[in-house]
Short mmCIF file of C-alpha atoms in Angstrom, two decimals:
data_model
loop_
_atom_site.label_atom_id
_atom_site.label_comp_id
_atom_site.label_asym_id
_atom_site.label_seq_id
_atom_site.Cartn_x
_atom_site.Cartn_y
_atom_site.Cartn_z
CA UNK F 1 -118.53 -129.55 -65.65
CA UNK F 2 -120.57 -126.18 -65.17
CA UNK F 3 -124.30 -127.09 -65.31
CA UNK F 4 -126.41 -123.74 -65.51
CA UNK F 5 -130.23 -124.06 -65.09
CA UNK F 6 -132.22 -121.20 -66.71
CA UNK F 7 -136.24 -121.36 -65.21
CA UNK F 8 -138.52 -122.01 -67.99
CA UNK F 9 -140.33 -118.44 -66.40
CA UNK F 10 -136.92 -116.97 -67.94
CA UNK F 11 -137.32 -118.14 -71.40
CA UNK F 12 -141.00 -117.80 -71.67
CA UNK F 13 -140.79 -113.63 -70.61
CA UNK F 14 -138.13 -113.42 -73.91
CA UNK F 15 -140.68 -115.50 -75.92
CA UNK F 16 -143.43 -113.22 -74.99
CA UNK F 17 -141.58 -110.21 -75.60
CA UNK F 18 -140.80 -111.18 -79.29
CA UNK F 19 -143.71 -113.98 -79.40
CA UNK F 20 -141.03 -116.41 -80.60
CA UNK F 21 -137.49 -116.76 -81.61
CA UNK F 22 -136.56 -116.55 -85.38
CA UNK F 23 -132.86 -115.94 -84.60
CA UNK F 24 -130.83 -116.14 -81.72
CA UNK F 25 -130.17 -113.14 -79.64
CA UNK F 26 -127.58 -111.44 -76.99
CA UNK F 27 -129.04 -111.59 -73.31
CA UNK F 28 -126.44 -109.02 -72.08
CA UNK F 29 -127.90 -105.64 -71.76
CA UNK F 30 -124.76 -103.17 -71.99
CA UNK F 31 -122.99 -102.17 -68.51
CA UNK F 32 -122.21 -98.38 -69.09
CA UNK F 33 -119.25 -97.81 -66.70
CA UNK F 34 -118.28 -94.09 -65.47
CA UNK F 35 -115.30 -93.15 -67.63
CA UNK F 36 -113.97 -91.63 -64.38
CA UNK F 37 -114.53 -94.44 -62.25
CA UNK F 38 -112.08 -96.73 -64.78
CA UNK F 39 -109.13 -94.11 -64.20
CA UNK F 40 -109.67 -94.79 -60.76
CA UNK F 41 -109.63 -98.54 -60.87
CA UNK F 42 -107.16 -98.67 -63.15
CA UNK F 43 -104.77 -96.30 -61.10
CA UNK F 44 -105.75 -98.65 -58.08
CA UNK F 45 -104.27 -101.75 -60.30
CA UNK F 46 -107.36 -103.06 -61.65
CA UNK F 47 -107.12 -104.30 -65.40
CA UNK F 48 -110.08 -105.24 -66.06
CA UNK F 49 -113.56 -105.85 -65.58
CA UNK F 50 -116.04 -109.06 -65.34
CA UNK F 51 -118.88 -109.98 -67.60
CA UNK F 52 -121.26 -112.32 -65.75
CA UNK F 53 -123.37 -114.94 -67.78
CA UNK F 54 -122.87 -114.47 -70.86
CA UNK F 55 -125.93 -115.26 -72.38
CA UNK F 56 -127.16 -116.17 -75.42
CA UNK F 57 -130.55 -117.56 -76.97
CA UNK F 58 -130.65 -119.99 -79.24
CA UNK F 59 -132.85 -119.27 -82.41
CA UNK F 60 -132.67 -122.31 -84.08
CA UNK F 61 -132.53 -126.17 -83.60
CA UNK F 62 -128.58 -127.71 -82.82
CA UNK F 63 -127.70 -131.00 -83.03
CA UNK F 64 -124.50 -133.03 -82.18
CA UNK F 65 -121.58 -131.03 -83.98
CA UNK F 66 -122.76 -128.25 -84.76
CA UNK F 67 -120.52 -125.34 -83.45
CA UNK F 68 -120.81 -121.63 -82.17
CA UNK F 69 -117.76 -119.47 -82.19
CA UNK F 70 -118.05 -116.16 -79.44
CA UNK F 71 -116.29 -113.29 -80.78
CA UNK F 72 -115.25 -110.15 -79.13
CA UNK F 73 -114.28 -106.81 -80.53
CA UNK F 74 -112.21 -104.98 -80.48
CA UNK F 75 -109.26 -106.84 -80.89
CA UNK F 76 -107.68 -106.76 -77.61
CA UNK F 77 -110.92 -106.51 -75.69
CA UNK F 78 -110.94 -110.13 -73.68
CA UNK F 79 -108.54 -110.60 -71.15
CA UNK F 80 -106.57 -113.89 -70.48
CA UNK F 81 -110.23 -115.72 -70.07
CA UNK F 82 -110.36 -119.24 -68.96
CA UNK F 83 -113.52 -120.10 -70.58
CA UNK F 84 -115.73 -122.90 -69.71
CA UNK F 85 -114.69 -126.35 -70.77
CA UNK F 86 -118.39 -128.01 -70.57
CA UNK F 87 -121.44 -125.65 -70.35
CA UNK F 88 -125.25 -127.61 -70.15
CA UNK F 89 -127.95 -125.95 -70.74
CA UNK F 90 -131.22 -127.01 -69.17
CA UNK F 91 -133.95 -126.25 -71.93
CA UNK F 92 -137.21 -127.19 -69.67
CA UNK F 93 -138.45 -128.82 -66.63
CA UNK F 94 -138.45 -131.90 -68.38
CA UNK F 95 -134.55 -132.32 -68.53
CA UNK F 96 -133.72 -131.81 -71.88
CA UNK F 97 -130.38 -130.20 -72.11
CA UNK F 98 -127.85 -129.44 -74.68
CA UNK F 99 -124.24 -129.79 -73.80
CA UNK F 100 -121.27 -127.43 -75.46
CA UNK F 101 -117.58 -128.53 -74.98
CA UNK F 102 -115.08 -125.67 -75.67
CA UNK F 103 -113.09 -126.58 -79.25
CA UNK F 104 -110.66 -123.59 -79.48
CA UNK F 105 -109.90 -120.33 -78.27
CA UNK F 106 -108.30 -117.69 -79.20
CA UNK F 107 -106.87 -114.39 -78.08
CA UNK F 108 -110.28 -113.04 -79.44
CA UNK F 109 -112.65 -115.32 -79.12
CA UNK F 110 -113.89 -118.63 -78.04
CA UNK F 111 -115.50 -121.73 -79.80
CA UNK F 112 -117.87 -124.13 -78.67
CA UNK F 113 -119.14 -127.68 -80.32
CA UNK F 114 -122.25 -129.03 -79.31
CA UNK F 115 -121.44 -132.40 -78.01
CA UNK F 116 -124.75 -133.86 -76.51
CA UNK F 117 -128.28 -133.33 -77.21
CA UNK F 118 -131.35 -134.43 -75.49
CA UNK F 119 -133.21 -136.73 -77.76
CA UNK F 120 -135.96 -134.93 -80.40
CA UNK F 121 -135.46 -131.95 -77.98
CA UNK F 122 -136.29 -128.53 -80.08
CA UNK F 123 -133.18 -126.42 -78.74
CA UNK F 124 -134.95 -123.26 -80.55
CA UNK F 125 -135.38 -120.48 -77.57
CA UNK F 126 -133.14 -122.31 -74.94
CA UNK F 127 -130.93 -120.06 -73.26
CA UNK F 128 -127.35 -120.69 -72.62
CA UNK F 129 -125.11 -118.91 -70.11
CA UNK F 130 -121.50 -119.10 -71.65
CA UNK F 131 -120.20 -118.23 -67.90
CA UNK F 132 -117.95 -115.00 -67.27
CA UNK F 133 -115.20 -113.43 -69.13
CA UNK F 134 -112.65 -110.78 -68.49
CA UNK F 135 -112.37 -107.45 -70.59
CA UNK F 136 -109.81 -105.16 -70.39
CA UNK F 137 -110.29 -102.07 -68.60
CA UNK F 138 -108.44 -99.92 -70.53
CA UNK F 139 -110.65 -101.14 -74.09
CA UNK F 140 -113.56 -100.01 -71.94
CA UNK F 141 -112.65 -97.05 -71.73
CA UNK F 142 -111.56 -96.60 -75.48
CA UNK F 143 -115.05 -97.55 -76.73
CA UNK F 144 -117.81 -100.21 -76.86
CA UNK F 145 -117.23 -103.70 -76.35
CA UNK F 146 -119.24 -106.28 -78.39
CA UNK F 147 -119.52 -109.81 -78.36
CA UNK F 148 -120.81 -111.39 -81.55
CA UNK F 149 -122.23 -115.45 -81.95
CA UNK F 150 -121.97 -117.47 -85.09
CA UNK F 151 -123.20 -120.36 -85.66
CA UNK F 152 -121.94 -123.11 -88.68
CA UNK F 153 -123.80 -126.57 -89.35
CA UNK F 154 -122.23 -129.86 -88.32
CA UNK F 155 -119.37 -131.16 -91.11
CA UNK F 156 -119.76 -127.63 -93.50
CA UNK F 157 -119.58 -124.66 -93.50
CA UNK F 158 -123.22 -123.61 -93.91
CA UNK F 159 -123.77 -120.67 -91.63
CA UNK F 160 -126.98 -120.45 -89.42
CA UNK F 161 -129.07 -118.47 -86.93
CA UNK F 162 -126.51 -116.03 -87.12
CA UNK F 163 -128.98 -113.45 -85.58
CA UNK F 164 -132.00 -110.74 -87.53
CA UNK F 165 -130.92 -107.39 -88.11
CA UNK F 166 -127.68 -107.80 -85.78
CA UNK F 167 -129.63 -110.09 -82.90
CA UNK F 168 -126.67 -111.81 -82.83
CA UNK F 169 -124.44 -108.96 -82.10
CA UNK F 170 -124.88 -107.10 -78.67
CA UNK F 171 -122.59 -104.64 -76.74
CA UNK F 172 -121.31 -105.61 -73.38
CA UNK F 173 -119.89 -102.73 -71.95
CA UNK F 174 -119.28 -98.96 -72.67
CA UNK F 175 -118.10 -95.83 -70.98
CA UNK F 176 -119.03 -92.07 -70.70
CA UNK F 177 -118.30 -89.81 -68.51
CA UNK F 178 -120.54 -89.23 -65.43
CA UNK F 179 -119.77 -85.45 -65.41
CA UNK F 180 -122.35 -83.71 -67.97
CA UNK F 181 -122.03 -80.84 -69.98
CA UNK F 182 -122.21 -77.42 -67.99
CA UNK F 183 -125.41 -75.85 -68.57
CA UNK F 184 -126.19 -72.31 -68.07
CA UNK F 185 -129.28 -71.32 -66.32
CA UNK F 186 -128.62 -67.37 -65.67
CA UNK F 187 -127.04 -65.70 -68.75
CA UNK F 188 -124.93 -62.43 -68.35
CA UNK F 189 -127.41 -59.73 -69.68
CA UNK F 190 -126.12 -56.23 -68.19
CA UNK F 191 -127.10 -52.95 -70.02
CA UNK F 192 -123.30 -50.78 -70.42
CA UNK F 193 -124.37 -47.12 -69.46
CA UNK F 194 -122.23 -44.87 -71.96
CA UNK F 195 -123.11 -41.69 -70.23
CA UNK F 196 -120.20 -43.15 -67.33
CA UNK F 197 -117.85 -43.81 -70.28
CA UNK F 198 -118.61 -47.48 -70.30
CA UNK F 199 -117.20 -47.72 -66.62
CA UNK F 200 -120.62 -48.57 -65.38
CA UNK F 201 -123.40 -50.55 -65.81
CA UNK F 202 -127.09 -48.99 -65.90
CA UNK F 203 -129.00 -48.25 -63.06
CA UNK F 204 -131.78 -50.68 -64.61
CA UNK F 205 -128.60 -53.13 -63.88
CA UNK F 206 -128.22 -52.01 -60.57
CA UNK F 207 -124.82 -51.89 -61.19
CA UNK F 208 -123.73 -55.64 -61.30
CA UNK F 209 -124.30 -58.99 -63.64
CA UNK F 210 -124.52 -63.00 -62.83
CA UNK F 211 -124.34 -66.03 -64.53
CA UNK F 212 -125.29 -68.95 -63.02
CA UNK F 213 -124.14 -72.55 -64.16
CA UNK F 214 -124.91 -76.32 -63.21
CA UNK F 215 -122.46 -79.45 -64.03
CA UNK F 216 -124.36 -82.81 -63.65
CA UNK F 217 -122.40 -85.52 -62.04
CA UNK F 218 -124.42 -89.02 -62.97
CA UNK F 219 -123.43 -91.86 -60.38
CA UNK F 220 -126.08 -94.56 -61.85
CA UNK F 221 -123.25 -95.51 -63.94
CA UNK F 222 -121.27 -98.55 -63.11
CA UNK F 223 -118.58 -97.59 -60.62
CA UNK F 224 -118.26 -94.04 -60.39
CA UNK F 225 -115.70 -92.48 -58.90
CA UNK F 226 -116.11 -90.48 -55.94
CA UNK F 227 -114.58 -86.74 -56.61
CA UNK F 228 -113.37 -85.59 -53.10
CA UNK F 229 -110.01 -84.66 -54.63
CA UNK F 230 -111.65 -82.95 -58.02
CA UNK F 231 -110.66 -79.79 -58.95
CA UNK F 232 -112.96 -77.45 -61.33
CA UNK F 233 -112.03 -74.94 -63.86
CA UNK F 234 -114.42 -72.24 -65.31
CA UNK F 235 -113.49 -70.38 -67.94
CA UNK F 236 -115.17 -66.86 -69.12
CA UNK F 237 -114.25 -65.22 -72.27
CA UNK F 238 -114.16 -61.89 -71.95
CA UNK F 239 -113.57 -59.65 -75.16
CA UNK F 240 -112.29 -56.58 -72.67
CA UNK F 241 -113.14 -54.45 -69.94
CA UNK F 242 -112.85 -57.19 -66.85
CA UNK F 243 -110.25 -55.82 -65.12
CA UNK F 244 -112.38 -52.78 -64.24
CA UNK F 245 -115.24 -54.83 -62.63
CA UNK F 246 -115.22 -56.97 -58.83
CA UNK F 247 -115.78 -60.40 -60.13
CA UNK F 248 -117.28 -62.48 -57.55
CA UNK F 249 -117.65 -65.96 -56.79
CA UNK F 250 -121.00 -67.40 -54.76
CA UNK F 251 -119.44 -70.64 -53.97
CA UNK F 252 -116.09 -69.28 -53.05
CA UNK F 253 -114.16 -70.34 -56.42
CA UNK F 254 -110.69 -68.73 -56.68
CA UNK F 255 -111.24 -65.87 -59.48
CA UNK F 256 -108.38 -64.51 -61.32
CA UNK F 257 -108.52 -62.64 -64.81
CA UNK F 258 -105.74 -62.61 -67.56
CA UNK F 259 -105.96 -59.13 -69.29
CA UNK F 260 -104.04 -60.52 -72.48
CA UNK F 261 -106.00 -63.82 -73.08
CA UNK F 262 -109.07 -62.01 -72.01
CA UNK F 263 -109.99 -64.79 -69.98
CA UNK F 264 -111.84 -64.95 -66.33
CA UNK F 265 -110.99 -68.47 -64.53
CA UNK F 266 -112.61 -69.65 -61.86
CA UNK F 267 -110.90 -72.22 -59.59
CA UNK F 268 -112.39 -74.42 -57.40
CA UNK F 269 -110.52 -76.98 -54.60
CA UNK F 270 -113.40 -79.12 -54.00
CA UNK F 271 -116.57 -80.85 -56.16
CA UNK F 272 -118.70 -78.24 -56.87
CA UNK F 273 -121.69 -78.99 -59.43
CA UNK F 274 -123.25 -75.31 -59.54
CA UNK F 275 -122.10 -71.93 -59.00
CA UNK F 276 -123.29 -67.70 -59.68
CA UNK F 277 -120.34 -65.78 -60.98
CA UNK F 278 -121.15 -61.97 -60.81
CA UNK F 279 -119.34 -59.12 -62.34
CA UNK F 280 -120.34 -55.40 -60.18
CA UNK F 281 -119.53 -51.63 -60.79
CA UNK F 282 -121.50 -51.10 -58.00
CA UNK F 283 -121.38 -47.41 -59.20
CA UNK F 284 -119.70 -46.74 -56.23
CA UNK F 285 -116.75 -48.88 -55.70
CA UNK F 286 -115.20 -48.29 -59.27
CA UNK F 287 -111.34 -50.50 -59.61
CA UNK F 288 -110.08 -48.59 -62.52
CA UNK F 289 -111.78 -46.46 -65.13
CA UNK F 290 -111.62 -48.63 -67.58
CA UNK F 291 -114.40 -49.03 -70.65
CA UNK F 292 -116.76 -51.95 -70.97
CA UNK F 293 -117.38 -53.42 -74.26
CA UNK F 294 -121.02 -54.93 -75.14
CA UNK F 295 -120.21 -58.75 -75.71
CA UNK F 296 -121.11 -61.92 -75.90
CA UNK F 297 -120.12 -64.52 -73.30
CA UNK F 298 -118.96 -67.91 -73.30
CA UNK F 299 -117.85 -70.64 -70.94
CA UNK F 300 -115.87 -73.55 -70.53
CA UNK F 301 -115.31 -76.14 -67.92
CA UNK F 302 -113.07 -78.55 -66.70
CA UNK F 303 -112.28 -81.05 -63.62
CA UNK F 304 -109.84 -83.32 -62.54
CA UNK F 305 -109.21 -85.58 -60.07
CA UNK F 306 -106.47 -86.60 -58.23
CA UNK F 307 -105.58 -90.62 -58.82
CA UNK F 308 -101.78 -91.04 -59.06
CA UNK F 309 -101.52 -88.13 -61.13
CA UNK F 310 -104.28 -85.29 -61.92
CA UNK F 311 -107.01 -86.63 -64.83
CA UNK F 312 -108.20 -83.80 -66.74
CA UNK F 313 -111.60 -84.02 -68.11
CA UNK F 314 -113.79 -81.38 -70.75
CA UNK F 315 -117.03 -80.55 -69.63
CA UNK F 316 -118.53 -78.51 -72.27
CA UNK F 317 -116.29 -75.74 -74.14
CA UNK F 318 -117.51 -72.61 -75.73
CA UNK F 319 -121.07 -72.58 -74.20
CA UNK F 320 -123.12 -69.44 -74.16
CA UNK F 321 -123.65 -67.20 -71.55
CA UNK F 322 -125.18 -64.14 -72.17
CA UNK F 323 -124.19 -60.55 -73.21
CA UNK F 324 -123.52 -57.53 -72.16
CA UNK F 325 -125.27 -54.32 -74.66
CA UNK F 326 -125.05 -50.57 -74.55
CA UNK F 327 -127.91 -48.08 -73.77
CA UNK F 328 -126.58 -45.75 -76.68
CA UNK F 329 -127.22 -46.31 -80.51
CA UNK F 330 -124.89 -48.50 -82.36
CA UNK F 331 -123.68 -48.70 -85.96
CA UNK F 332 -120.90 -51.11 -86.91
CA UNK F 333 -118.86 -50.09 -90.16
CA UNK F 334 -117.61 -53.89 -91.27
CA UNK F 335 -115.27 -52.61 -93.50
CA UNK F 336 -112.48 -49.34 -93.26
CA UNK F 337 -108.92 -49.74 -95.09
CA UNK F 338 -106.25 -48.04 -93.68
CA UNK F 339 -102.91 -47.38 -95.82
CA UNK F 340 -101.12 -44.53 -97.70
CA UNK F 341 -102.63 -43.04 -100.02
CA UNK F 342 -106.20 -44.35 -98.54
CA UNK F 343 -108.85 -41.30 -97.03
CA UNK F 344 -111.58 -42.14 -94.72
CA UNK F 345 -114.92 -40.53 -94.54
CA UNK F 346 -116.63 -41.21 -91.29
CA UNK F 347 -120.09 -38.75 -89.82
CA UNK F 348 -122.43 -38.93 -87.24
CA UNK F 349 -125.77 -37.60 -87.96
CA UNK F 350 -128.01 -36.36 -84.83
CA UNK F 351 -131.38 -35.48 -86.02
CA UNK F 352 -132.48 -35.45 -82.60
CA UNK F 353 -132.40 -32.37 -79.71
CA UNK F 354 -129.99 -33.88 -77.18
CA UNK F 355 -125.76 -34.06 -77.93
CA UNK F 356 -124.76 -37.48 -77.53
CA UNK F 357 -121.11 -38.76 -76.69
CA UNK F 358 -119.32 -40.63 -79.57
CA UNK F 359 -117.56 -43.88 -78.41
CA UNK F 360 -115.83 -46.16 -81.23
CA UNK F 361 -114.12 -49.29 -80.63
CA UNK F 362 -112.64 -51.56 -83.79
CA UNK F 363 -110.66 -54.95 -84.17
CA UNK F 364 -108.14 -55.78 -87.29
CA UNK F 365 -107.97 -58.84 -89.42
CA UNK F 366 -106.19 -60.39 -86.65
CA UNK F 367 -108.02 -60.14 -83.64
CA UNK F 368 -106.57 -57.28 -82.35
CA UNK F 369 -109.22 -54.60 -80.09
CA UNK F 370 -108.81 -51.06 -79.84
CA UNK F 371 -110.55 -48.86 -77.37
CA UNK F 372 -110.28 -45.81 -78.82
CA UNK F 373 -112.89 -44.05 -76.07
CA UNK F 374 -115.25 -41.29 -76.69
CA UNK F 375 -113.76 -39.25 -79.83
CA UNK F 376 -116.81 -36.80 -80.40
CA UNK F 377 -119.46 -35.19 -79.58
CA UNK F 378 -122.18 -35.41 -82.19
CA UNK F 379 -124.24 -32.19 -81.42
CA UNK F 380 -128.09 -31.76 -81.75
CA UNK F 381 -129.25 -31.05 -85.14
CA UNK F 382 -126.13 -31.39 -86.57
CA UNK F 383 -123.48 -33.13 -88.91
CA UNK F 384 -120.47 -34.31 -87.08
CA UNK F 385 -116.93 -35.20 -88.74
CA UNK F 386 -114.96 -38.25 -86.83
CA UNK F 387 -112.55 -39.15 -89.46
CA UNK F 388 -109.36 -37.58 -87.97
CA UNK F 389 -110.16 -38.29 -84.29
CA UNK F 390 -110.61 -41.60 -85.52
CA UNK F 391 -107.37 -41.38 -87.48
CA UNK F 392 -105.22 -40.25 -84.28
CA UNK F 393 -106.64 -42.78 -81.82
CA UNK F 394 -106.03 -45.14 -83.86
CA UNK F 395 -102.25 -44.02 -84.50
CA UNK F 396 -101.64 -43.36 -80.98
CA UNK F 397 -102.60 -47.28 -80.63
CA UNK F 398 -99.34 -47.78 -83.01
CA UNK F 399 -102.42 -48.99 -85.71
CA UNK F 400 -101.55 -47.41 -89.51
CA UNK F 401 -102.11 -49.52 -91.73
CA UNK F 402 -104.71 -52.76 -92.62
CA UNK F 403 -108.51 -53.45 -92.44
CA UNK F 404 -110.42 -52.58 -89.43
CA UNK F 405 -114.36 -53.30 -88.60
CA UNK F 406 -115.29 -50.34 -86.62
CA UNK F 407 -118.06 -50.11 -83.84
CA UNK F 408 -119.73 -46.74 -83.31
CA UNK F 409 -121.78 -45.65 -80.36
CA UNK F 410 -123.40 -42.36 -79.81
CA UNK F 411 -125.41 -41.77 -76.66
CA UNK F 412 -128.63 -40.84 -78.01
CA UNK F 413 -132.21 -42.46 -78.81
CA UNK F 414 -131.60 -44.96 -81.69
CA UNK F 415 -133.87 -43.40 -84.17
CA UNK F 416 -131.85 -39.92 -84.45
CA UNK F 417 -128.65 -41.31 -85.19
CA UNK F 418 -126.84 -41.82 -88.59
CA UNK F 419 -123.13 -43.17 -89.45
CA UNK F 420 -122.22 -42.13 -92.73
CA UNK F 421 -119.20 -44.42 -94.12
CA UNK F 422 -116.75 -44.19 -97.30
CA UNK F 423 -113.20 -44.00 -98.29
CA UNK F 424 -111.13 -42.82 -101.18
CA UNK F 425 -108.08 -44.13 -103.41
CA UNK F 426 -107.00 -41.50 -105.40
CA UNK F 427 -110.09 -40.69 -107.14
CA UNK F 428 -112.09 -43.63 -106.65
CA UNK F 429 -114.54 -43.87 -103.81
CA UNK F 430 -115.46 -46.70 -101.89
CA UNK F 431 -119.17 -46.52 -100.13
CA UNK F 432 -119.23 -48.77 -97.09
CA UNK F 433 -122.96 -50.25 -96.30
CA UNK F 434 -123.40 -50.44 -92.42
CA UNK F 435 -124.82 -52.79 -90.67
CA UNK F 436 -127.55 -49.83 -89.79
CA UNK F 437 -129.04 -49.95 -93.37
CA UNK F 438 -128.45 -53.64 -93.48
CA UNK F 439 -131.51 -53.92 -90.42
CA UNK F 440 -133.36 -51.05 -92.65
CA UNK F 441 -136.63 -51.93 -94.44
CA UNK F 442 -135.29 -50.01 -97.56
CA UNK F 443 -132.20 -52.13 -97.22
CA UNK F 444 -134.52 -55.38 -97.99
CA UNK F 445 -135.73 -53.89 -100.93
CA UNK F 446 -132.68 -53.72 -102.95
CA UNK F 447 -132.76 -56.09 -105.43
#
C-alpha cells in the first residue's frame, strides 16, 4: 500500500488561489522537454520519460464506489506503467483519508474505485497523488501529452466533477526545440556605385557590407542536449553578382558560393550562436569584374548534431536581411513581349546636364536573370533609343522569345530621368505603365 501525505499548507495555497474548488483540477504543470535533448536520449536507449505525482484535486465529495478513470492521450502515450494498486490520500491533520484501489487498466489509461472513506469526511479539495507513470519518449516528441480525469457516481453512470472549462484536462509534457529562430540584427544595406559598372560598392559604403545574425539556444528546457558535435548551416540568397565580392566570415565559418543556385553557405564545425558575414570590393582588391545587382537578402539556418547519425534541425528559413540599392535612377518596365512579329519601343529621357551610363538587367517568366551591362549612354538634354541594344543583348544571351520584366538604370540624379515604354503587333500598340509613373502623384490621380 502507497500512503501519500499532502500538508494541509499544500491544499490551502490551491484553495486560496481559486478561493475554493468547484471542480477538480490537474496539479501537473507541463514539463517542456528540449526536442533536441529527446534525440539524444533516445539515441542513448532511453524510451521514455517519468511523470512524478500525478496529481489531482478533488472538486467534489466521493464516497465508497465511486470511480475515477485517468486517461492519457495520445493513444500510445503511456508506457508499460505499473500503476498503483492502493493510493490513500490524507485529506487533513485530523486523519481523514480516502483510499483508491486500482479496478482496470488499460493500454491507455488507468481506473481507480474508491474503496474507503473516512467517516462524514468532505473529500472536496483533497489532493491525491496517483504516483508516477511512464510516457514514451518518442510521443513526446510528436506533440503534447495530456492526461484527462473522469469521474462516474457509485452503481450509474452519472458523470461528475469532471473538471470547469477543461480543469480536468492538463498537459504533462511537451517539446520544442531549444534552438530559436535566427534573428538578424545587422541587415545588408550597401549602396552599388554604377559609375564602376556595378563592380563596386560606393565610397559612402566604404567598399564592403555585413550582416550580422544571432541563434538562441534555450537550455531551461528539460534536458537539453549539449551541442559540442553541432554543425551550422547559413544560407544567403543571392540574386547575382557574389562571385565578384570576398565574402568573409567573423567567426571563421567555411564560406563557399554556388553561382547557379545563387546561394552563399556558410559552414560552421562547432556551436556557434552569432556570427557577421561581410561581402567587400574593397575598391582595390577587385576578384572578377563582374556586375552587382541591387537585391534583397534572405537567410536560412540550420544545425545538426551528431547522435548515432546527424539530426538536422530548421532554424528559421527565408528571413530578411537587408538589401543592396544603386546610386543611379531606376525604372522597372514590368512588362516587354518578345516574339516575331512583336516591336519594342524603349527611351531614356535625360533632362538633366550630365550623360549618364545606361545599365538594364531583366528576368523571364521563369526565373531566369540576364545581365545585359551598360547598353547606352543617355546624353544630356537628349532623347536616347535602347530598343536594339536591348534587342542584341538579349539575343546574344540565346533569349528571343517570351515575357521579360526589365530593370533600367541610368547614372544620373533621379529627377532628370525618363523611361519611355511600348510595343507593337502589327498595327496595334501596347503602352507599358512603369513602375516610375506608378510612384508619380499624377499616377494616383487616375481614376
Amino acid at each position: 500500500m502507497k500512503q501519500i501525505f499532502k500538508k494541509t499548507i499544500l491544499a490551502a495555497t490551491i484553495v486560496g488561489l481559486s478561493n475554493y474548488a468547484v471542480a477538480g483540477d490537474v496539479l501537473n504543470s507541463p514539463l517542456t522537454y528540449s526536442l533536441e535533448g529527446l534525440v539524444v536520449s533516445a539515441a542513448n536507449g532511453e524510451k521514455t520519460k517519468t511523470i512524478t505525482d500525478l496529481g489531482f484535486q478533488l472538486g467534489a465529495n466521493y464516497i465508497a464506489s465511486d470511480e475515477i478513470t485517468i486517461t492519457f492521450t495520445p493513444a500510445g502515450a503511456l508506457a508499460e506503467t505499473q500503476f498503483e494498486g492502493t493510493v490513500v490520500a490524507d485529506g487533513d491533520e485530523k486523519g481523514n483519508s480516502i483510499t483508491f484501489s486500482l479496478l482496470d487498466q488499460t493500454a491507455d489509461s488507468a481506473t481507480y474505485r474508491v474503496t474507503a472513506v473516512t467517516d462524514n469526511y468532505d473529500t472536496s479539495e483533497t489532493v491525491v497523488d496517483f504516483g508516477a507513470v511512464n510516457l514514451n519518449l518518442a510521443s513526446i516528441a510528436a506533440g503534447a501529452v495530456s492526461v484527462t480525469y473522469s469521474s462516474i457516481k457509485a452503481g450509474s453512470d452519472d458523470t461528475f466533477d469532471n473538471g470547469s472549462e477543461g480543469s480536468n484536462t492538463g498537459v504533462l509534457a511537451d517539446s520544442e526545440s531549444q534552438i530559436t529562430a535566427i534573428t538578424v540584427t545587422n541587415e545588408f544595406d550597401a549602396v552599388i556605385d554604377v559609375n564602376t559598372g556595378r563592380t563596386m560598392f560606393t565610397e559612402e559604403s566604404e567598399g564592403h557590407d555585413s550582416m550580422s545574425f544571432t541563434i538562441g539556444n534555450n537550455t531551461d528546457l528539460e534536458d537539453p542536449a549539449e551541442f559540442t558535435t553541432s554543425v551550422v548551416d547559413i544560407e544567403i540568397q543571392i540574386e547575382g553578382g557574389g562571385e565578384g565580392l570576398n565574402w568573409n566570415s567573423e567567426n571563421g565559418g567555411h564560406l563557399s558560393y554556388d553561382v547557379d543556385d545563387g546561394i552563399l553557405t556558410v559552414d560552421y564545425t562547432y556551436p556557434v550562436t552569432t556570427d557577421t558575414i561581410a561581402a567587400g570590393t574593397y575598391h582595390d582588391a577587385i576578384i572578377a569584374q563582374i556586375p552587382l545587382i541591387a537585391q534583397e537578402f534572405e537567410v536560412s539556418a540550420e544545425y545538426s548534431f551528431i547522435t548515432t547519425t546527424n539530426i538536422f534541425f530548421s532554424a528559421g528559413e527565408d528571413v530578411p536581411a537587408g538589401e543592396w540599392t544603386l546610386n543611379g535612377n531606376e525604372v522597372n518596365i514590368p512588362y516587354m513581349p518578345f516574339a516575331p512579329g512583336i516591336s519594342q519601343i524603349l527611351y531614356v529621357t535625360n533632362s538633366g546636364d550630365f550623360d549618364g551610363g545606361v545599365y538594364v538587367t531583366a528576368h523571364d517568366e521563369d526565373g531566369t536573370h540576364y545581365d545585359l551591362g551598360m547598353v547606352a549612354t543617355a546624353g544630356a538634354s537628349s532623347v536616347t533609343k535602347i530598343t536594339a541594344q536591348v534587342k542584341d543583348a538579349l539575343a546574344a544571351q540565346d533569349f528571343t522569345k517570351g515575357k521579360l520584366s526589365i530593370d533600367v538604370t541610368v547614372n544620373a540624379p533621379d529627377g532628370d530621368i525618363t523611361v519611355q515604354a511600348a510595343y507593337n503587333i502589327g498595327s496595334d500598340r501596347g503602352f507599358v505603365i512603369t513602375d516610375q509613373y506608378k510612384k508619380s502623384d499624377m499616377y494616383e490621380m487616375i481614376p
